[in-house]
Coordinates of C-alpha atoms in Angstrom, one line a residue:
Chain M
M1 CA -40.6 -55.3 127.6
A2 CA -43.5 -53.0 127.6
V3 CA -46.4 -53.8 125.4
L4 CA -47.0 -51.0 122.9
S5 CA -50.3 -50.0 121.4
V6 CA -50.4 -49.4 117.7
S7 CA -50.7 -45.6 118.1
E8 CA -47.8 -45.6 120.4
L9 CA -45.7 -47.5 117.9
N10 CA -46.7 -45.1 115.1
Q11 CA -45.9 -42.1 117.3
K12 CA -42.4 -43.5 118.0
M13 CA -42.0 -44.2 114.4
R14 CA -42.9 -40.7 113.5
A15 CA -40.5 -39.2 116.0
A16 CA -37.7 -41.5 114.8
I17 CA -38.2 -40.5 111.2
S18 CA -38.5 -36.8 111.9
K19 CA -35.2 -37.0 113.7
A20 CA -33.3 -38.8 110.8
P21 CA -31.3 -36.1 109.0
F22 CA -31.1 -37.8 105.7
L23 CA -34.9 -37.9 105.6
S24 CA -35.4 -34.2 106.1
Q25 CA -34.4 -33.5 102.5
L26 CA -33.3 -36.1 100.1
T27 CA -33.0 -36.4 96.3
I28 CA -34.3 -39.6 94.9
Q29 CA -34.7 -41.0 91.4
G30 CA -37.2 -43.5 90.1
E31 CA -40.1 -44.2 87.8
I32 CA -43.6 -42.9 88.5
S33 CA -46.4 -45.4 88.6
N34 CA -50.0 -45.5 89.9
F35 CA -50.2 -41.8 89.4
R36 CA -53.6 -40.5 90.6
P37 CA -54.7 -37.0 91.3
S38 CA -57.2 -37.0 94.1
S39 CA -60.4 -35.0 94.4
S40 CA -58.6 -32.8 96.9
G41 CA -56.2 -31.8 94.3
H42 CA -53.2 -33.5 95.8
W43 CA -51.3 -35.9 93.6
F44 CA -50.5 -39.3 94.8
F45 CA -48.2 -41.8 93.1
T46 CA -45.7 -44.5 93.6
L47 CA -42.0 -44.1 92.8
K48 CA -40.3 -47.4 91.8
D49 CA -37.1 -48.7 90.5
Q50 CA -35.5 -52.0 89.5
E51 CA -32.1 -52.6 90.9
K52 CA -30.2 -55.8 90.7
G53 CA -33.4 -57.6 89.9
N54 CA -35.2 -56.4 93.0
A55 CA -38.1 -54.0 92.6
S56 CA -38.6 -51.4 95.3
S57 CA -41.2 -48.8 95.5
V58 CA -42.2 -45.9 97.9
S59 CA -45.4 -43.9 98.2
C60 CA -45.2 -40.3 97.3
V61 CA -47.4 -37.3 97.6
L62 CA -47.3 -34.0 95.9
Y63 CA -49.5 -31.6 97.7
K64 CA -51.5 -29.1 95.8
G65 CA -49.6 -26.2 97.3
S66 CA -46.3 -27.5 95.9
Q67 CA -47.6 -28.2 92.4
R68 CA -47.1 -24.7 91.1
Q69 CA -43.4 -25.1 91.2
I70 CA -43.3 -28.3 89.2
Q71 CA -42.6 -28.0 85.5
V72 CA -43.0 -31.6 84.7
Q73 CA -46.2 -33.2 83.9
P74 CA -46.2 -36.4 85.9
R75 CA -47.3 -39.6 84.3
D76 CA -46.9 -43.3 84.7
G77 CA -43.5 -44.6 83.3
L78 CA -41.8 -41.2 83.5
Q79 CA -38.4 -41.2 85.0
V80 CA -38.0 -38.4 87.5
E81 CA -35.7 -36.9 90.1
L82 CA -37.5 -35.7 93.2
V83 CA -36.5 -33.6 96.1
A84 CA -38.6 -34.8 99.0
K85 CA -38.7 -35.3 102.8
G86 CA -39.8 -38.4 104.5
D87 CA -42.9 -38.5 106.5
F88 CA -44.7 -41.0 108.6
Y89 CA -48.5 -41.1 108.9
T90 CA -49.5 -42.3 112.3
T91 CA -53.0 -43.1 111.4
T92 CA -52.1 -45.5 108.5
G93 CA -48.7 -46.4 109.6
E94 CA -47.5 -45.4 106.1
F95 CA -44.2 -44.0 105.2
K96 CA -44.5 -41.4 102.5
L97 CA -42.3 -39.1 100.7
V98 CA -43.6 -35.5 100.6
V99 CA -42.3 -34.1 97.2
S100 CA -41.2 -30.5 96.9
Q101 CA -39.4 -30.6 93.6
M102 CA -39.7 -32.8 90.5
K103 CA -37.9 -32.9 87.3
E104 CA -37.3 -35.4 84.5
S105 CA -34.3 -37.4 85.0
G106 CA -32.1 -39.9 83.2
E107 CA -32.9 -40.5 79.6
G108 CA -36.0 -38.5 79.7
A109 CA -34.4 -35.3 80.6
L110 CA -31.5 -35.8 78.3
Y111 CA -33.7 -36.7 75.5
A112 CA -35.9 -33.6 76.0
A113 CA -32.8 -31.4 75.9
F114 CA -31.6 -33.2 72.8
E115 CA -34.8 -32.6 71.0
A116 CA -34.9 -29.0 72.0
L117 CA -31.4 -28.4 70.7
K118 CA -32.1 -30.2 67.5
V119 CA -35.1 -27.9 66.8
K120 CA -33.1 -24.8 67.7
L121 CA -30.1 -25.6 65.5
A122 CA -32.3 -26.8 62.7
A123 CA -34.1 -23.5 62.7
E124 CA -30.7 -21.8 62.3
G125 CA -30.2 -23.8 59.2
L126 CA -27.2 -25.7 60.5
F127 CA -28.5 -29.0 59.3
A128 CA -29.3 -27.9 55.8
P129 CA -28.0 -30.2 53.0
E130 CA -26.7 -27.2 51.1
R131 CA -24.3 -26.5 53.9
K132 CA -22.7 -29.9 53.7
R133 CA -19.3 -29.8 51.9
K134 CA -18.1 -32.4 49.4
L135 CA -15.3 -34.6 50.7
P136 CA -12.0 -34.7 48.9
Y137 CA -11.7 -37.9 46.8
L138 CA -8.1 -38.8 47.8
P139 CA -7.3 -36.8 51.0
K140 CA -3.6 -36.4 51.5
R141 CA -4.0 -36.5 55.3
I142 CA -6.9 -37.6 57.5
G143 CA -7.4 -36.2 61.0
V144 CA -9.2 -38.5 63.5
L145 CA -10.7 -37.2 66.8
T146 CA -11.2 -40.1 69.1
S147 CA -9.8 -41.9 72.1
A148 CA -6.1 -43.0 71.7
T149 CA -7.0 -46.3 73.3
G150 CA -9.8 -48.7 72.5
D151 CA -11.3 -50.3 69.6
V152 CA -12.4 -47.4 67.6
I153 CA -9.0 -46.1 66.4
R154 CA -7.9 -49.7 65.8
D155 CA -10.9 -50.5 63.7
I156 CA -10.4 -47.4 61.6
L157 CA -6.7 -48.2 61.0
N158 CA -7.6 -51.7 60.1
V159 CA -10.2 -50.7 57.5
L160 CA -7.9 -48.0 56.0
N161 CA -5.0 -50.6 55.8
R162 CA -7.2 -52.9 53.9
R163 CA -8.5 -50.2 51.6
F164 CA -5.7 -47.9 50.8
P165 CA -2.4 -49.0 52.4
N166 CA -0.5 -45.8 51.9
F167 CA -2.8 -43.6 53.9
N168 CA -1.6 -40.7 56.0
L169 CA -3.4 -40.2 59.3
L170 CA -3.1 -37.9 62.2
L171 CA -4.8 -38.9 65.5
I172 CA -5.9 -36.1 67.8
P173 CA -6.7 -37.8 71.1
C174 CA -10.0 -36.7 72.7
Q175 CA -12.2 -37.7 75.5
V176 CA -15.4 -39.2 74.1
Q177 CA -17.5 -39.6 77.2
G178 CA -18.3 -37.6 80.3
E179 CA -18.5 -34.0 81.3
K180 CA -15.1 -33.1 80.0
A181 CA -15.7 -34.7 76.5
P182 CA -17.3 -31.8 74.7
A183 CA -14.5 -29.4 75.6
S184 CA -11.9 -32.0 74.7
L185 CA -13.5 -32.5 71.3
I186 CA -13.8 -28.7 70.7
R187 CA -10.2 -28.4 71.5
G188 CA -9.3 -31.1 69.1
L189 CA -11.3 -29.4 66.3
E190 CA -9.4 -26.2 67.1
L191 CA -6.0 -27.9 66.8
A192 CA -7.0 -29.6 63.5
N193 CA -8.2 -26.4 62.0
R194 CA -5.0 -24.5 62.8
R195 CA -3.2 -26.9 60.5
A196 CA -3.0 -26.7 56.8
D197 CA -2.4 -30.3 56.0
L198 CA -5.6 -32.1 57.1
E199 CA -8.1 -32.4 54.3
V200 CA -10.8 -34.3 56.2
L201 CA -11.7 -35.0 59.9
I202 CA -13.4 -37.9 61.4
I203 CA -15.1 -37.6 64.8
A204 CA -15.5 -41.2 66.1
R205 CA -16.8 -43.0 69.1
G206 CA -18.0 -46.5 69.5
G207 CA -21.4 -47.7 70.6
G208 CA -23.1 -46.8 73.9
S209 CA -26.2 -45.7 75.7
F210 CA -27.9 -42.4 75.0
E211 CA -26.2 -41.0 78.1
D212 CA -22.8 -42.3 77.0
L213 CA -23.2 -40.6 73.7
N214 CA -24.6 -37.4 75.1
A215 CA -21.3 -35.6 74.8
F216 CA -21.9 -35.5 71.1
N217 CA -25.2 -33.6 71.6
D218 CA -23.3 -30.6 73.1
E219 CA -24.2 -27.3 71.5
G220 CA -20.6 -25.9 71.7
L221 CA -19.4 -29.0 69.9
A222 CA -22.0 -28.5 67.2
R223 CA -21.0 -24.9 66.6
A224 CA -17.3 -25.9 66.5
I225 CA -18.1 -28.4 63.8
V226 CA -20.0 -25.7 61.8
A227 CA -17.0 -23.4 62.2
S228 CA -14.5 -26.0 61.0
H229 CA -13.2 -25.2 57.6
I230 CA -12.1 -28.8 57.2
P231 CA -15.0 -31.1 56.3
V232 CA -16.1 -33.4 59.2
I233 CA -17.3 -37.0 59.1
S234 CA -19.3 -37.9 62.2
A235 CA -19.1 -41.6 63.2
V236 CA -20.7 -41.8 66.6
G237 CA -22.2 -45.0 68.1
H238 CA -24.0 -47.7 66.2
E239 CA -26.1 -47.4 63.1
T240 CA -29.3 -46.6 65.0
D241 CA -27.7 -43.8 67.2
Y242 CA -28.2 -40.3 66.0
T243 CA -26.6 -37.4 67.8
I244 CA -26.5 -33.6 67.1
C245 CA -22.9 -34.1 65.9
D246 CA -24.3 -36.5 63.2
F247 CA -26.8 -33.9 62.0
V248 CA -24.4 -31.0 61.8
S249 CA -21.4 -32.7 60.2
D250 CA -20.8 -32.8 56.5
L251 CA -21.3 -36.6 56.4
R252 CA -22.6 -39.1 58.8
A253 CA -21.1 -42.5 58.9
P254 CA -23.2 -45.2 60.7
T255 CA -20.0 -46.5 62.5
P256 CA -16.3 -45.6 62.7
S257 CA -15.4 -48.4 60.4
A258 CA -17.9 -47.2 57.9
A259 CA -16.2 -43.7 58.1
A260 CA -12.9 -45.3 57.2
E261 CA -14.6 -46.8 54.1
L262 CA -16.1 -43.4 53.1
V263 CA -12.9 -41.4 53.6
L264 CA -10.6 -43.2 51.2
P265 CA -11.3 -45.1 47.9
E266 CA -10.1 -48.6 47.4
Y267 CA -6.6 -48.6 46.1
E268 CA -7.0 -51.9 44.3
R269 CA -10.1 -50.8 42.6
L270 CA -8.6 -47.6 41.4
Q271 CA -5.5 -49.3 40.1
L272 CA -7.7 -51.7 38.3
S273 CA -9.8 -48.9 36.8
L274 CA -6.7 -47.0 35.6
S275 CA -5.2 -50.2 34.1
S276 CA -8.4 -51.1 32.3
I277 CA -8.9 -47.6 31.1
R278 CA -5.4 -47.5 29.7
A279 CA -5.9 -50.8 28.1
E280 CA -9.2 -49.7 26.6
L281 CA -7.7 -46.5 25.2
K282 CA -5.1 -48.5 23.5
R283 CA -7.5 -51.0 22.2
R284 CA -9.8 -48.4 20.8
L285 CA -7.0 -46.5 19.1
E286 CA -5.5 -49.7 17.6
G287 CA -9.0 -50.6 16.4
M288 CA -9.4 -47.3 14.7
L289 CA -6.0 -47.5 13.1
R290 CA -6.7 -51.0 11.9
W291 CA -10.0 -50.1 10.4
N292 CA -8.5 -47.1 8.6
R293 CA -5.7 -49.2 7.3
E294 CA -8.2 -51.7 5.9
R295 CA -10.1 -49.0 4.2
L296 CA -7.0 -47.7 2.6
K297 CA -6.0 -51.2 1.5
H298 CA -9.5 -51.8 0.1
Y299 CA -9.5 -48.6 -1.9
A300 CA -6.0 -49.2 -3.2
K301 CA -7.2 -52.5 -4.6
S302 CA -9.7 -50.8 -6.7
P303 CA -9.0 -51.2 -10.5
Y304 CA -9.1 -47.5 -10.9
F305 CA -6.1 -47.0 -8.7
K306 CA -4.2 -50.1 -9.7
D307 CA -4.4 -49.4 -13.4
P308 CA -5.0 -45.7 -14.3
S309 CA -5.4 -46.6 -17.9
F310 CA -8.5 -48.3 -16.8
L311 CA -10.0 -45.0 -16.3
L312 CA -8.7 -43.8 -19.6
R313 CA -10.0 -46.8 -21.4
D314 CA -13.4 -46.2 -20.2
R315 CA -13.2 -42.7 -21.2
A316 CA -11.7 -43.5 -24.5
H317 CA -14.5 -45.9 -25.3
S318 CA -17.0 -43.3 -24.4
L319 CA -15.2 -40.8 -26.5
D320 CA -15.1 -43.2 -29.4
R321 CA -18.7 -43.9 -29.2
L322 CA -19.5 -40.3 -29.1
Q323 CA -17.2 -39.6 -32.0
D324 CA -18.9 -42.3 -34.0
R325 CA -22.1 -40.6 -33.5
L326 CA -20.7 -37.2 -34.0
L327 CA -19.1 -37.6 -37.5
P328 CA -22.1 -38.9 -39.3
G329 CA -24.1 -36.2 -37.7
L330 CA -21.7 -33.7 -38.8
K331 CA -21.6 -35.1 -42.3
Q332 CA -25.3 -35.0 -42.5
V333 CA -25.3 -31.4 -41.6
R334 CA -22.5 -30.6 -43.8
D335 CA -24.2 -32.4 -46.8
L336 CA -27.4 -30.6 -46.1
R337 CA -25.7 -27.3 -46.1
H338 CA -23.8 -28.2 -49.1
T339 CA -26.9 -29.1 -51.0
H340 CA -28.5 -26.0 -49.8
L341 CA -25.6 -23.9 -50.9
Q342 CA -25.5 -25.7 -54.2
S343 CA -29.1 -25.0 -54.9
L344 CA -28.6 -21.4 -53.8
R345 CA -25.7 -21.1 -56.2
Q346 CA -27.7 -22.7 -58.9
T347 CA -30.4 -20.3 -58.4
L348 CA -28.0 -17.4 -58.3
N349 CA -26.3 -18.6 -61.4
N350 CA -29.5 -19.0 -63.2
E351 CA -30.6 -15.5 -62.2
M352 CA -27.3 -14.1 -63.2
S353 CA -27.4 -15.8 -66.5
Q354 CA -30.9 -14.7 -67.1
Q355 CA -30.0 -11.2 -66.1
L356 CA -27.0 -11.2 -68.3
A357 CA -28.9 -12.6 -71.2
R358 CA -31.5 -10.0 -70.8
Q359 CA -28.9 -7.3 -70.6
K360 CA -27.1 -8.7 -73.6
E361 CA -30.2 -8.6 -75.5
R362 CA -30.9 -5.1 -74.6
Q363 CA -27.5 -4.2 -75.4
M364 CA -27.6 -6.0 -78.7
R365 CA -30.8 -4.3 -79.6
A366 CA -29.3 -1.0 -78.6
V367 CA -26.2 -1.6 -80.5
T368 CA -28.2 -2.7 -83.5
L369 CA -30.3 0.3 -83.3
L370 CA -27.4 2.5 -82.7
E371 CA -25.7 1.0 -85.7
A372 CA -28.6 1.5 -87.8
L373 CA -28.9 5.1 -86.7
S374 CA -25.2 5.6 -87.0
P375 CA -24.3 8.3 -89.5
L376 CA -21.4 6.2 -90.6
K377 CA -23.8 3.5 -91.6
V378 CA -25.7 6.0 -93.5
L379 CA -22.5 7.1 -95.1
S380 CA -21.8 3.6 -96.1
R381 CA -25.1 3.5 -97.9
G382 CA -23.8 6.3 -100.1
Y383 CA -25.0 9.4 -98.4
T384 CA -22.9 12.3 -97.5
M385 CA -22.6 14.3 -94.3
V386 CA -22.3 18.1 -94.8
K387 CA -20.3 20.0 -92.2
K388 CA -19.7 23.6 -91.8
A389 CA -16.9 24.7 -89.5
D390 CA -16.9 21.3 -88.0
S391 CA -20.6 21.3 -87.1
V392 CA -23.0 19.3 -89.1
V393 CA -25.4 21.1 -91.3
G394 CA -28.7 19.6 -91.0
R395 CA -30.9 22.2 -92.5
L396 CA -30.6 23.9 -95.8
G397 CA -31.3 27.1 -94.2
D398 CA -28.1 27.0 -92.3
L399 CA -26.3 27.2 -95.6
K400 CA -25.4 30.5 -97.3
L401 CA -23.9 31.0 -100.7
G402 CA -20.3 31.0 -100.7
D403 CA -20.1 28.9 -97.5
L404 CA -17.2 26.6 -97.4
V405 CA -18.4 23.2 -96.4
Q406 CA -16.9 19.8 -95.7
L407 CA -18.4 16.8 -97.4
Q408 CA -17.8 13.7 -95.5
F409 CA -18.1 10.4 -97.5
N410 CA -17.6 7.0 -96.1
E411 CA -14.2 6.7 -97.6
G412 CA -13.1 10.3 -96.9
E413 CA -13.8 14.0 -97.1
A414 CA -14.0 16.7 -99.8
S415 CA -14.5 20.5 -99.3
A416 CA -16.9 22.5 -101.5
R417 CA -18.3 26.0 -101.9
I418 CA -22.0 26.6 -102.1
E419 CA -22.9 27.9 -105.5
K420 CA -26.6 27.4 -105.6
I421 CA -29.3 26.9 -103.0
R422 CA -32.8 25.7 -103.9
S423 CA -35.3 25.2 -101.0
R424 CA -38.2 22.9 -101.4
E425 CA -40.1 24.1 -98.6
N426 CA -42.3 26.4 -100.2
G427 CA -42.3 24.5 -103.4
Q428 CA -40.9 27.3 -105.3
E429 CA -37.6 28.0 -106.2
D430 CA -36.2 30.4 -103.8
Q431 CA -33.7 32.8 -104.6
E432 CA -31.2 31.1 -106.5
F433 CA -28.2 32.5 -105.3
E434 CA -25.3 32.3 -107.5
L435 CA -22.0 33.7 -107.3
Chain T
M1 CA -2.0 -28.5 28.3
D2 CA 0.7 -30.4 30.2
K3 CA 0.6 -27.8 32.9
K4 CA -3.1 -28.0 33.2
I5 CA -3.0 -31.7 33.8
K6 CA -0.4 -31.4 36.5
N7 CA -2.8 -29.2 38.5
L8 CA -5.7 -31.6 38.4
S9 CA -6.7 -33.5 41.5
F10 CA -6.9 -37.3 41.1
E11 CA -10.7 -37.2 40.8
E12 CA -10.6 -34.4 38.2
A13 CA -8.0 -36.2 36.1
L14 CA -10.0 -39.5 36.4
T15 CA -13.1 -37.8 35.2
A16 CA -11.3 -36.2 32.3
L17 CA -9.7 -39.5 31.4
E18 CA -13.1 -41.2 31.3
G19 CA -14.2 -38.4 29.0
E20 CA -11.4 -39.1 26.5
L21 CA -12.3 -42.7 26.6
R22 CA -15.9 -42.0 25.8
T23 CA -14.7 -40.1 22.7
L24 CA -12.8 -43.0 21.5
E25 CA -15.6 -45.4 22.3
S26 CA -18.2 -43.4 20.4
G27 CA -16.5 -44.4 17.2
K28 CA -17.7 -41.1 15.7
A29 CA -14.5 -39.1 16.2
S30 CA -12.2 -38.5 13.2
L31 CA -8.8 -40.3 13.1
E32 CA -7.1 -37.1 14.2
A33 CA -9.5 -36.6 17.1
S34 CA -9.1 -40.1 18.1
I35 CA -5.3 -39.9 18.2
E36 CA -5.6 -36.7 20.3
A37 CA -8.0 -38.4 22.7
F38 CA -5.6 -41.2 23.1
T39 CA -2.7 -39.0 23.8
K40 CA -4.5 -36.8 26.3
G41 CA -6.0 -39.9 27.9
T42 CA -2.6 -41.5 28.3
E43 CA -1.2 -38.3 29.9
L44 CA -4.2 -38.2 32.3
A45 CA -3.8 -41.8 33.2
A46 CA -0.1 -41.3 34.0
H47 CA -1.0 -38.3 36.2
C48 CA -3.6 -40.4 38.1
Q49 CA -1.1 -43.2 38.6
M50 CA 1.4 -40.7 40.0
K51 CA -1.2 -39.4 42.4
L52 CA -2.0 -42.9 43.6
N53 CA 1.6 -43.7 44.1
E54 CA 2.7 -40.6 45.9
A55 CA 0.4 -41.4 48.9
E56 CA 2.7 -41.9 51.8
K57 CA 1.9 -44.2 54.7
K58 CA 2.1 -42.3 58.0
I59 CA 0.2 -42.7 61.2
Q60 CA 0.9 -40.1 63.8
Q61 CA -0.6 -38.6 66.9
L62 CA -0.9 -35.1 68.3
I63 CA 0.3 -34.5 71.8
E64 CA -0.4 -31.3 73.6
T65 CA 2.4 -30.3 76.0
A66 CA 3.1 -27.3 78.0
D67 CA 5.2 -26.0 75.2
G68 CA 2.8 -26.6 72.5
V69 CA 1.6 -29.3 70.2
E70 CA 3.8 -32.2 69.0
Q71 CA 3.4 -34.8 66.4
V72 CA 4.7 -38.3 67.3
P73 CA 4.3 -41.7 65.6
F74 CA 1.2 -43.6 66.8
D75 CA 1.0 -47.3 67.5
V76 CA -2.2 -49.0 68.2
Q77 CA -2.2 -50.5 71.6

């Protein structure tokens, strides 16, 4: 065997490596560590991974010229996918990968896409609480989009059985992982929405890694959920897993079993509620009736109702008492008036009497005077009244000789003729007229 | 009134029923109002019971075939 020098070995290595087809362009995935940009501008780092407990690493370089094409910002810990070619450096005997392309891989890339979509859809208002519809209280039929095999559908059925035995469920089998999953789920939503009998839908999938659940971060699926006129409950993964599906649905359940609890109420509890409400209604009404009956009884016992004369008696007493006070009062008034009237009468009588007396006196005086002046009285004293032609002769001058005159005496009359007239007036005997 | 109750969903009827119960519980309602609350409440309770009982147990699965979509009973495997 020929003895090689180091440089000879390195040259052979280099040749061998440049001849290997798989090293001319390969895609490799790993984690960046020892990232250090050099003063020359080139980036040096190590790419490592952990597989089956064994750590492996390889040196990498990203020359300055190639950096323009790279969108990713390399840093330690970042999971990346590289396109590179193998190279062997003869001076240092080092194998290095010369990187031409780099992008985030694995969870990193997925997560970035997830975050970006989340922001985009949120900006469209698709996650807004106002958008979320209220679930029906007692859905007549529940639609479930999940795998027909596995624990998820079984768990859902078990919980529903326990909670509300007479439930009505339609399973729409879908793929819940892998590339075909989003399309399958979208198709399921379509089928569900074509029907008129489903009142609520559950999209369910058990736990898994971020990548396993990534189908539920699909934009098409999110929009299909938004377009669904049936309310959707999202039950994907475990409690700590959040997917776009969770954000855009009308309700998120932390697990598929929790969804089953949210979708139907407990039959037992409802039945108990109804029964107790019924009993309470009855109890309350009976209580009311009883109370009113007691009131009525109590009032009926009152002496006023039992013996109506009771009322009268009271009144009668009052009346009597009033009367007792009334009569004396009246009497008093009457007496007063009476007395007053009497005195008035008395006064009147007195006045009248006095008046009468006075009148009588006047009359008496008048009569007496009249009598005294009466010619008849004069006649009774022996005088005679001379009349001529029925009129009294008061003056001698009225008489002429030969006049026929009537002489009225007290006891009767006589007629005479004037034979002689002698006037005393002048004291001389006037003509004596004689027939 | 009877017609209106028939159209109520379970939840609506239950809420209305609780309302009638509250009227009775308040103790402030007249005797007539109490009797009415009781009557209405009983009707609502009967309606709720009916809704509870009419639920029918059915577990089915959709199958898409070349001809269309079919509904078949589903059994958990």
